[in-house]
CSV table of C-alpha atoms in Angstrom, one decimal:
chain,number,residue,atom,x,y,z
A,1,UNK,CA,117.7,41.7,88.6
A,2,UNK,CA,116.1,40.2,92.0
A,3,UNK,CA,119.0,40.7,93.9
A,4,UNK,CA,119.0,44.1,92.6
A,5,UNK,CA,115.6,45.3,93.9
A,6,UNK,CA,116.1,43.2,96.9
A,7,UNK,CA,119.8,45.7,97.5
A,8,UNK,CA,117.1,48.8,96.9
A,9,UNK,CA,115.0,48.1,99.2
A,10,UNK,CA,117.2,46.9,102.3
A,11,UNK,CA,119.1,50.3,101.6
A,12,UNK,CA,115.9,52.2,101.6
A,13,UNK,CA,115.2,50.6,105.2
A,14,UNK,CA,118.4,51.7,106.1
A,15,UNK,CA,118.3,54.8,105.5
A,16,UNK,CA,114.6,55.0,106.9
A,17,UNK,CA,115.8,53.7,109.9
A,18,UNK,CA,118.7,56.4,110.5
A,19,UNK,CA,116.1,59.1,110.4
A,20,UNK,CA,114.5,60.9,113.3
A,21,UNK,CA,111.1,59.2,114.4
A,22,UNK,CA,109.9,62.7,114.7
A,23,UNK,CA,110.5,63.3,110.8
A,24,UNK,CA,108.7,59.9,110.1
A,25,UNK,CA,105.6,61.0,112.1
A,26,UNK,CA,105.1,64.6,111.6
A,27,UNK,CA,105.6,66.9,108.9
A,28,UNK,CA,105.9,70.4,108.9
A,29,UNK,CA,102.2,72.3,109.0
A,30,UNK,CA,101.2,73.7,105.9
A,31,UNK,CA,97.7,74.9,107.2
A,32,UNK,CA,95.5,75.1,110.7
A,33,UNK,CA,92.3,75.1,111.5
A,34,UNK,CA,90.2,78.0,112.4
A,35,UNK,CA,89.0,79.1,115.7
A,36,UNK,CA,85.1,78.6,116.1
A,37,UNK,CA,82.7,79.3,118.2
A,38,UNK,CA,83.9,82.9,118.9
A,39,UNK,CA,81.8,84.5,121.5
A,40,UNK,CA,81.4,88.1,123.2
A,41,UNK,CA,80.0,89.8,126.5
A,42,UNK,CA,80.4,93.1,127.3
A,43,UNK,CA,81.5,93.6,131.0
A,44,UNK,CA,83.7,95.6,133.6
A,45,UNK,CA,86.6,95.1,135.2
A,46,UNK,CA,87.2,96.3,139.2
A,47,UNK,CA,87.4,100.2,138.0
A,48,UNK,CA,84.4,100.2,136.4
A,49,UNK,CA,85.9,99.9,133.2
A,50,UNK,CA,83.7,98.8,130.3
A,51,UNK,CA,85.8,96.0,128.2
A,52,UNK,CA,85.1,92.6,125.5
A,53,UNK,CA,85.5,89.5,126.9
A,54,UNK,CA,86.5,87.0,124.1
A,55,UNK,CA,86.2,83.6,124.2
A,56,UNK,CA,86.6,81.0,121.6
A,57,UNK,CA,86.9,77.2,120.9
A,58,UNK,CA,90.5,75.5,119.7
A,59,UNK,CA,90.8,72.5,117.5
A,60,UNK,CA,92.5,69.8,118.7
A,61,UNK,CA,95.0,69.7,116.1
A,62,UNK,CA,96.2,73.1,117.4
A,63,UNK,CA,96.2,72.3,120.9
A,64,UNK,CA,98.3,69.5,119.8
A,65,UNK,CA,101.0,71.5,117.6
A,66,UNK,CA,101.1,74.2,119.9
A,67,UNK,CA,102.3,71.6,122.7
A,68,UNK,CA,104.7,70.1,120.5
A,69,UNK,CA,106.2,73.9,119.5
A,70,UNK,CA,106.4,74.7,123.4
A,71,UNK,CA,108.2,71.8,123.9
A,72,UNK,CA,110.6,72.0,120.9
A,73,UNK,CA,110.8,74.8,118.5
A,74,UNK,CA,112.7,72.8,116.5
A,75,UNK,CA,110.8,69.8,116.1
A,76,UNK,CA,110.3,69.6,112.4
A,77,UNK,CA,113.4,68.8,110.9
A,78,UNK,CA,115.5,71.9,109.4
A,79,UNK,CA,113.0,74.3,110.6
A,80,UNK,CA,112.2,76.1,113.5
A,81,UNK,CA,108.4,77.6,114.7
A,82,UNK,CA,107.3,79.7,117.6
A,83,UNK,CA,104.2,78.7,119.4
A,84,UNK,CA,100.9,79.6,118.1
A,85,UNK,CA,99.0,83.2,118.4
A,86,UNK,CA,95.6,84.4,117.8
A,87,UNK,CA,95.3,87.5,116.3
A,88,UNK,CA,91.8,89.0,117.0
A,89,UNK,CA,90.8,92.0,114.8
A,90,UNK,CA,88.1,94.1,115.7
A,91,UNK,CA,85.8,96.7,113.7
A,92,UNK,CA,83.3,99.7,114.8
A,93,UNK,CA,81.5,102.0,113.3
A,94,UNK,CA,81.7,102.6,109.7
A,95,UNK,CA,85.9,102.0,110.0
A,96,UNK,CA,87.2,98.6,108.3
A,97,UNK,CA,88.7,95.8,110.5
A,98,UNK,CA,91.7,97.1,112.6
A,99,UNK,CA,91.3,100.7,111.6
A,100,UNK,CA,89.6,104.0,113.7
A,101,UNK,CA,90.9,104.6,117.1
A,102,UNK,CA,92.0,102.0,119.5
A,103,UNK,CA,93.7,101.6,122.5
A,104,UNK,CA,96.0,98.5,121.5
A,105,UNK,CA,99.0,98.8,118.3
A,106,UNK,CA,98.5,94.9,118.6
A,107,UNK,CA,95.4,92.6,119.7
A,108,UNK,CA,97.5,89.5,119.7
A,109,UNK,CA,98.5,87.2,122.1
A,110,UNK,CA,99.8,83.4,122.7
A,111,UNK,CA,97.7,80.5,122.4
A,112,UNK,CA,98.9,78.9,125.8
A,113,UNK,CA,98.1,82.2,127.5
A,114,UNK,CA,94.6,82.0,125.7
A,115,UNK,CA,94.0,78.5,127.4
A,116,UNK,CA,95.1,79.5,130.5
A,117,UNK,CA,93.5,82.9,131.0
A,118,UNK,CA,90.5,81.6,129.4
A,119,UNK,CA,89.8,84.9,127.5
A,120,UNK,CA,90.8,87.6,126.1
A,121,UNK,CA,90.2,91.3,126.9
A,122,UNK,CA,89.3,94.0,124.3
A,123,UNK,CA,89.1,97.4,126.0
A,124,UNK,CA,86.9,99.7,123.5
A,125,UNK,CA,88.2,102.8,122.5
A,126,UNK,CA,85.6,105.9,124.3
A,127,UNK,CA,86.0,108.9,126.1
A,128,UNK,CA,83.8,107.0,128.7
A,129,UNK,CA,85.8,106.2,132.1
A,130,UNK,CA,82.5,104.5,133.8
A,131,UNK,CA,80.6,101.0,132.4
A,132,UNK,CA,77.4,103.1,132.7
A,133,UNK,CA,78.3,105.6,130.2
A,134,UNK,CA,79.7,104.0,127.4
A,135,UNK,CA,77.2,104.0,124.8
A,136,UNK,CA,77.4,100.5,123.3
A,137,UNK,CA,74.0,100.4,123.0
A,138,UNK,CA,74.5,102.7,120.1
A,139,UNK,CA,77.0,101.0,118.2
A,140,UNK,CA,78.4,98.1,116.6
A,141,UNK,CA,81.4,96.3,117.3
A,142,UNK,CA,82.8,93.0,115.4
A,143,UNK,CA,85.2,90.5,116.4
A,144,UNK,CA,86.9,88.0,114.3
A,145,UNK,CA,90.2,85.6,115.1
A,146,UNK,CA,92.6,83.3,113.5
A,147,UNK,CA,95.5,81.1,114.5
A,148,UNK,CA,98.9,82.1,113.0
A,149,UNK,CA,102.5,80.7,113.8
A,150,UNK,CA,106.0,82.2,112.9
A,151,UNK,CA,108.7,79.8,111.5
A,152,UNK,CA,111.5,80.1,109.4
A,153,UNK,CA,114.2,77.7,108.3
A,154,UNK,CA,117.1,76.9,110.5
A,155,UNK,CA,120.1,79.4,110.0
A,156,UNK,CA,118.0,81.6,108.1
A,157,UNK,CA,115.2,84.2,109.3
A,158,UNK,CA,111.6,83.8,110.9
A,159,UNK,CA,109.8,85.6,108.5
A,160,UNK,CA,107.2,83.0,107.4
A,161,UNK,CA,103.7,82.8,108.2
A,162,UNK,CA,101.0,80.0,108.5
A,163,UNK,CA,97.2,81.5,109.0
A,164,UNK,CA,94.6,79.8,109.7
A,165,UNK,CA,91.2,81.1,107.8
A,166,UNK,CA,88.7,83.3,110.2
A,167,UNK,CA,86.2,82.4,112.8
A,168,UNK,CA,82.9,83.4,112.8
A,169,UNK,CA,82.6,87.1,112.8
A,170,UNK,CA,80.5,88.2,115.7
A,171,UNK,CA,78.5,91.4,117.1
A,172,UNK,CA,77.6,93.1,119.8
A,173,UNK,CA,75.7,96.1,120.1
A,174,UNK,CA,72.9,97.1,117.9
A,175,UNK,CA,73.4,99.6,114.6
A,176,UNK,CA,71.9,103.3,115.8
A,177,UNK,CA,68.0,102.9,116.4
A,178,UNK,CA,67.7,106.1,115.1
A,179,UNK,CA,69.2,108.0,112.1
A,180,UNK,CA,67.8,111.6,113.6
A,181,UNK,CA,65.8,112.3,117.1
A,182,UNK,CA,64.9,115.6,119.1
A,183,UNK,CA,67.1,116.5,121.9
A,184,UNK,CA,63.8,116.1,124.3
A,185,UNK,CA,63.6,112.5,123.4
A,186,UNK,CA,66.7,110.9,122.7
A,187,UNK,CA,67.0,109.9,126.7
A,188,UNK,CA,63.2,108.1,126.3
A,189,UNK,CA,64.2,106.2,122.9
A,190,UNK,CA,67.6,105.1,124.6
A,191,UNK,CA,65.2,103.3,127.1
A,192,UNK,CA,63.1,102.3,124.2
A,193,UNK,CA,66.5,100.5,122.3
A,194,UNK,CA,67.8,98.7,125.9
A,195,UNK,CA,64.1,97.6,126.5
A,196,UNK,CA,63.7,95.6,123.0
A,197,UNK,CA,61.0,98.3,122.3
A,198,UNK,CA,61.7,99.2,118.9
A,199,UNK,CA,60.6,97.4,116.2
A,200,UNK,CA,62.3,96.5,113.2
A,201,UNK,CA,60.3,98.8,111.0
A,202,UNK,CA,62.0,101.9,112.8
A,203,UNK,CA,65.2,101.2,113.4
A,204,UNK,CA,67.3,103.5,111.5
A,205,UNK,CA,64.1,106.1,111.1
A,206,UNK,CA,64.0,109.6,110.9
A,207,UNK,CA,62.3,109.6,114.4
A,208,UNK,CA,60.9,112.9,114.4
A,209,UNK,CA,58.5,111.9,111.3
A,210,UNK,CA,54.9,111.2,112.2
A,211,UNK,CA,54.1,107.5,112.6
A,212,UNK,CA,51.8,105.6,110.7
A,213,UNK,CA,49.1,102.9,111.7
A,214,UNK,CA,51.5,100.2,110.3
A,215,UNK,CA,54.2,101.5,112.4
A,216,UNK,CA,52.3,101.8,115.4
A,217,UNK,CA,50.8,98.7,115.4
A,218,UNK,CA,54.2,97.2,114.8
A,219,UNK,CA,55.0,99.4,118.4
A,220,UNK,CA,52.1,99.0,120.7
A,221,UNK,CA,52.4,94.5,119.2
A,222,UNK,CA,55.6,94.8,120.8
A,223,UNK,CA,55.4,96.8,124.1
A,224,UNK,CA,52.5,94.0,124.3
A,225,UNK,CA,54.6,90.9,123.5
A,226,UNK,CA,57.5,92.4,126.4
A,227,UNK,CA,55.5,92.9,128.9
A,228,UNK,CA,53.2,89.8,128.3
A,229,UNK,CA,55.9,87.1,126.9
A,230,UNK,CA,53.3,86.2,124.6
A,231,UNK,CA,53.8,86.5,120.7
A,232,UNK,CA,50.4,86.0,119.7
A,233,UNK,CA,49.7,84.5,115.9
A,234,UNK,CA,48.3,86.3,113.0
A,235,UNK,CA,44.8,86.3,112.0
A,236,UNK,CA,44.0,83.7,109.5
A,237,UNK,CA,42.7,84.2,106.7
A,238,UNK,CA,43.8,87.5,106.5
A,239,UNK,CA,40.7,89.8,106.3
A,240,UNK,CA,42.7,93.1,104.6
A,241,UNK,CA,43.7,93.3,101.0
A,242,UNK,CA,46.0,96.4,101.5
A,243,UNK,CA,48.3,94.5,103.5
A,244,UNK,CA,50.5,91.3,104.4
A,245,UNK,CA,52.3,92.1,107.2
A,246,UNK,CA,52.2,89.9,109.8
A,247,UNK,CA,52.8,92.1,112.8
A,248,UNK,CA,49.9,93.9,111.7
A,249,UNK,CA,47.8,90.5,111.4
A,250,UNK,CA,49.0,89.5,114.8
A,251,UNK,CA,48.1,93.3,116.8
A,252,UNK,CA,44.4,92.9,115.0
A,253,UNK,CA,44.1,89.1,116.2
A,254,UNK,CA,45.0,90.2,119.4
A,255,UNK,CA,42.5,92.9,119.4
A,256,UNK,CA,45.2,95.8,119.3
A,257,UNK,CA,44.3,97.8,116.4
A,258,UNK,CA,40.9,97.8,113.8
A,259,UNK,CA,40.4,98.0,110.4
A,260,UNK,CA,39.6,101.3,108.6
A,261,UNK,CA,36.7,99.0,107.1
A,262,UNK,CA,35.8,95.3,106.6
A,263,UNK,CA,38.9,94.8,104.1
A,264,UNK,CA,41.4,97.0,104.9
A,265,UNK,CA,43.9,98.5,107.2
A,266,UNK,CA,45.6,101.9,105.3
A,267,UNK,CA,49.2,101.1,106.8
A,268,UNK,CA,50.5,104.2,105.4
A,269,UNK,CA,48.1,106.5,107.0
A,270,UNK,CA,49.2,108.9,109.8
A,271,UNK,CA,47.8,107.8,113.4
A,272,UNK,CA,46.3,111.0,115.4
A,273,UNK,CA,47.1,111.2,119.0
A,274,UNK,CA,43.4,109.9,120.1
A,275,UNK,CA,44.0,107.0,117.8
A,276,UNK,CA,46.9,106.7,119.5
A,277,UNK,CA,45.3,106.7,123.3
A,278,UNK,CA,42.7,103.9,121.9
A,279,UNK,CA,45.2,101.7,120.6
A,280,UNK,CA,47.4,102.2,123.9
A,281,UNK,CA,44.7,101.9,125.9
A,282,UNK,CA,44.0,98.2,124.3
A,283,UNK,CA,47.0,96.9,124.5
A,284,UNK,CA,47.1,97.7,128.4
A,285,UNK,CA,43.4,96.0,128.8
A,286,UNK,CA,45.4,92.9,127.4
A,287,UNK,CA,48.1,93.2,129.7
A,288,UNK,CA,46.2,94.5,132.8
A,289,UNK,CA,42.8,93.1,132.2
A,290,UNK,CA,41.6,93.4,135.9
A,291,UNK,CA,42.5,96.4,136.5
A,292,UNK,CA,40.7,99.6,137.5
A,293,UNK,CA,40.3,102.1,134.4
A,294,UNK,CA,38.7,105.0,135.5
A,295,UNK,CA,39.2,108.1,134.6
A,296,UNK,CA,38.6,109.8,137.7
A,297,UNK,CA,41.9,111.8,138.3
A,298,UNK,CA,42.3,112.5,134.9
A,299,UNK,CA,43.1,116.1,134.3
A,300,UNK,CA,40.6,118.4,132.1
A,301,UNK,CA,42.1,119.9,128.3
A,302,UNK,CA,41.1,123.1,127.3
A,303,UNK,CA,40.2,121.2,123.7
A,304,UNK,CA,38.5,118.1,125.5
A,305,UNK,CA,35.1,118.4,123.3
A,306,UNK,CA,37.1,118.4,120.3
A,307,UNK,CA,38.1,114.7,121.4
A,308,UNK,CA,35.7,111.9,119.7
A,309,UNK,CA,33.1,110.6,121.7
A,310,UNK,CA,34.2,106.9,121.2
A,311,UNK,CA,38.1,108.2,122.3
A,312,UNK,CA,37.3,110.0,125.4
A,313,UNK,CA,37.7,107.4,127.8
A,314,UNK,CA,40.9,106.0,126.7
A,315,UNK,CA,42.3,109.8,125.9
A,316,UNK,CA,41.5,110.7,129.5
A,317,UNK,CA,42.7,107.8,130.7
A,318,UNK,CA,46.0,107.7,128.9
A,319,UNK,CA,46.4,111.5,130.6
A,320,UNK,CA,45.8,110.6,133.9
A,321,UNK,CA,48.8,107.9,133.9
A,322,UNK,CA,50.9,110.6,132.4
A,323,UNK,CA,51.5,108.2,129.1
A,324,UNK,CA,50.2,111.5,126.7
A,325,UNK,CA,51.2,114.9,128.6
A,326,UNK,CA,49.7,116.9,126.3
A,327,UNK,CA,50.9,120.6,125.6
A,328,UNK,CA,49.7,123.9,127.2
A,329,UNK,CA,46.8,122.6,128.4
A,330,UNK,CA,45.5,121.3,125.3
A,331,UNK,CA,45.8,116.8,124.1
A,332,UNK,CA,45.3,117.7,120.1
A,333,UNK,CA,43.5,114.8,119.6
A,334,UNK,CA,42.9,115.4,116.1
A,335,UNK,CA,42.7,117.9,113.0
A,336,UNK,CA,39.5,119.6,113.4
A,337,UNK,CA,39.5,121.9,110.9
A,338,UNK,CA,40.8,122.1,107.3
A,339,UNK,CA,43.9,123.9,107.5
A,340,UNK,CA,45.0,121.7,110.9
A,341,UNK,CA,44.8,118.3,108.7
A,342,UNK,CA,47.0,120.4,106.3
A,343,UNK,CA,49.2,121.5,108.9
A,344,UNK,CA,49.5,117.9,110.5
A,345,UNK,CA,47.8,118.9,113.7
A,346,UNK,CA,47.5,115.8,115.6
A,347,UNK,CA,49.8,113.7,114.2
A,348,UNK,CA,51.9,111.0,116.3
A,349,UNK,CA,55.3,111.7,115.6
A,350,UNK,CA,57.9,108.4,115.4
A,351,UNK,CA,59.9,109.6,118.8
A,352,UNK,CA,56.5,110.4,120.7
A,353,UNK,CA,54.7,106.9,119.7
A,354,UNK,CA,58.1,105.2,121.3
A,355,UNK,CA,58.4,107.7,124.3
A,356,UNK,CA,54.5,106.5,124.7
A,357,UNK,CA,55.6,102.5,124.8
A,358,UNK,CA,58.0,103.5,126.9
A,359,UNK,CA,56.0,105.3,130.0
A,360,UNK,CA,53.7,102.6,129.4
A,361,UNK,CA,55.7,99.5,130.2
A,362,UNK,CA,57.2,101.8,133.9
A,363,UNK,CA,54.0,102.2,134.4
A,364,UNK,CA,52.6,98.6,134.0
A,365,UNK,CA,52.9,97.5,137.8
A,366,UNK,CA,51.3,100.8,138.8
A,367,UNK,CA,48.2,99.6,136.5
A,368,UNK,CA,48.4,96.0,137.6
């Protein structure tokens, strides 16, 4: 029986021994590793062309296939593999990956040209021809990629596929900042979106709807945090009972906005222009606290006693740096009458409160 096992094994060496080392060491891949770190940057090329750059990271254990499948497709036994791909897939708008229009029928292309080139380029599909006028700003666009490799087994076809799973999905672009604007001041809230001057709480708004003190406060906290690089931290303990929102909390600590009363705020409640003025007026004191604020130079409204007496300064003010225009001669500061509060005479619209923060930061340095 010992002799038996002993024959076994020394014909098992023997036949280990007549096989390739290659087939000993290495076995045919069954799965790879994902890409990671997938990154994007929106740049030009030497036409002015607006395109993706993609860049991601590569496992080592794909490096290390891929240099073995360069150097010999066939070198897992009784099968043959082409070098490795990437496959990036890309998405916009409200299409699914890989769908909508598009310039490319395949986004695609060999590992070893990845590593060499660095990158990859994704030229998005707009009628644009110049980097200035391609409205990214406006949009979203994804990126994803995996590794894939083609093999098949010798003599037979290369129809077989090995993917790896996906890398981190990443965006650039921000979603629309505005779901519906007035012709007059879509230019101002483009500024508004590529200055970081809109805050959460609108994006996505109906922009010609008036704003309220929440919103506004959430506005003039950040026109102040961007032109300062200060955050500022919330009042503590909170001295309102109608709200918790911390933006608010900050803006009042700062000395931005007031309470309606001892306890509370009224978030919902429409701002009025001369509201408005105050508040922007503030925020620049914080920002500019040295400078002159005079109001000589300030132009005259043909409704200037209607304006409050503890407003007047900061309305006239505001006018003179051309923040609030006003219209035909008149700055509506607020409802005087019955059937203007009814009619919403005053009130701050959404697109006007951001055209404001706007004027205001150009016209910082001027202040300074």
């Amino acid at each position: 029986m010992k002799n038996k096992i002993l024959v076994f094994f020394l014909s098992l060496l023997l036949i280990i021994g007549l096989l390739p080392l290659r087939a000993i060491a290495d076995s045919a891949p069954t799965t790879l590793e994902a890409p990671t770190n997938l990154r994007a940057e929106l740049k030009e090329d030497s036409d002015g062309m607006p395109y993706f750059e993609l860049t991601l990271d590569v496992p080592k254990s794909v490096k290390d296939l891929n240099e073995k499948l360069l150097e010999d497709s066939n070198y897992f036994e009784g099968k043959i593999f082409e070098e490795v791909e990437v496959h990036f897939e890309y998405k916009y708008a409200d299409y699914d990956w890989n769908e909508g229009l598009s310039h490319y029928w395949n986004t695609s292309m060999y590992l070893a040209d990845l590593l060499e080139d660095g990158h990859y380029e994704y030229y998005p599909f707009d009628s644009s021809t110049k980097f200035e006028d391609i409205d990214i700003k406006s949009e979203v666009y994804s990126f994803r990629a995996r590794f894939f490799v083609l093999w098949g087994y010798e003599g037979g076809w290369m129809n077989e596929r090995i993917y790896s799973d996906y890398s981190n999905i990443v965006t650039i672009g921000n979603p629309a900042y505005w779901s519906t604007a007035s012709d007059w001041a879509t230019p101002e809230l483009k500024k508004a979106g590529e200055e970081g001057l809109i805050p959460e709480i609108l994006k996505g708004a109906d922009m010609t709807k008036p704003i309220t003190r929440e919103e506004f406060a959430e506005v003039a906290l950040l026109m102040y945090q961007k032109a300062s690089g200060i955050t500022g931290t919330p009042a503590a303990p909170n001295p309102f009972t109608d709200t918790q929102n911390p933006q608010i909390l900050k803006a009042y600590q700062l000395g931005i906005v007031k309470g309606t009363s001892a306890t509370t705020f009224a978030p919902k409640t429409l701002i009025n222009r001369e509201q408005v003025a105050a508040m922007l007026v503030r925020t620049i004191k914080l920002i500019a606290p040295n400078a002159d604020y005079s109001t000589a130079g300030a132009p005259t409204f043909t409704d200037q006693a209607d304006i409050s007496g503890w407003a007047l300064n900061d309305c006239l003010y505001i006018a003179k740096l051309g923040i609030i225009k006003g219209s035909d001669g008149k700055f509506m500061p607020r409802a005087v009458t019955q059937a203007q509060a009814a009619a919403g005479y005053a009130n701050t619209s959404r697109e006007q409160a951001l055209a404001m923060s706007v004027r205001t930061v150009e016209r910082i340095n001027e202040v300074k």
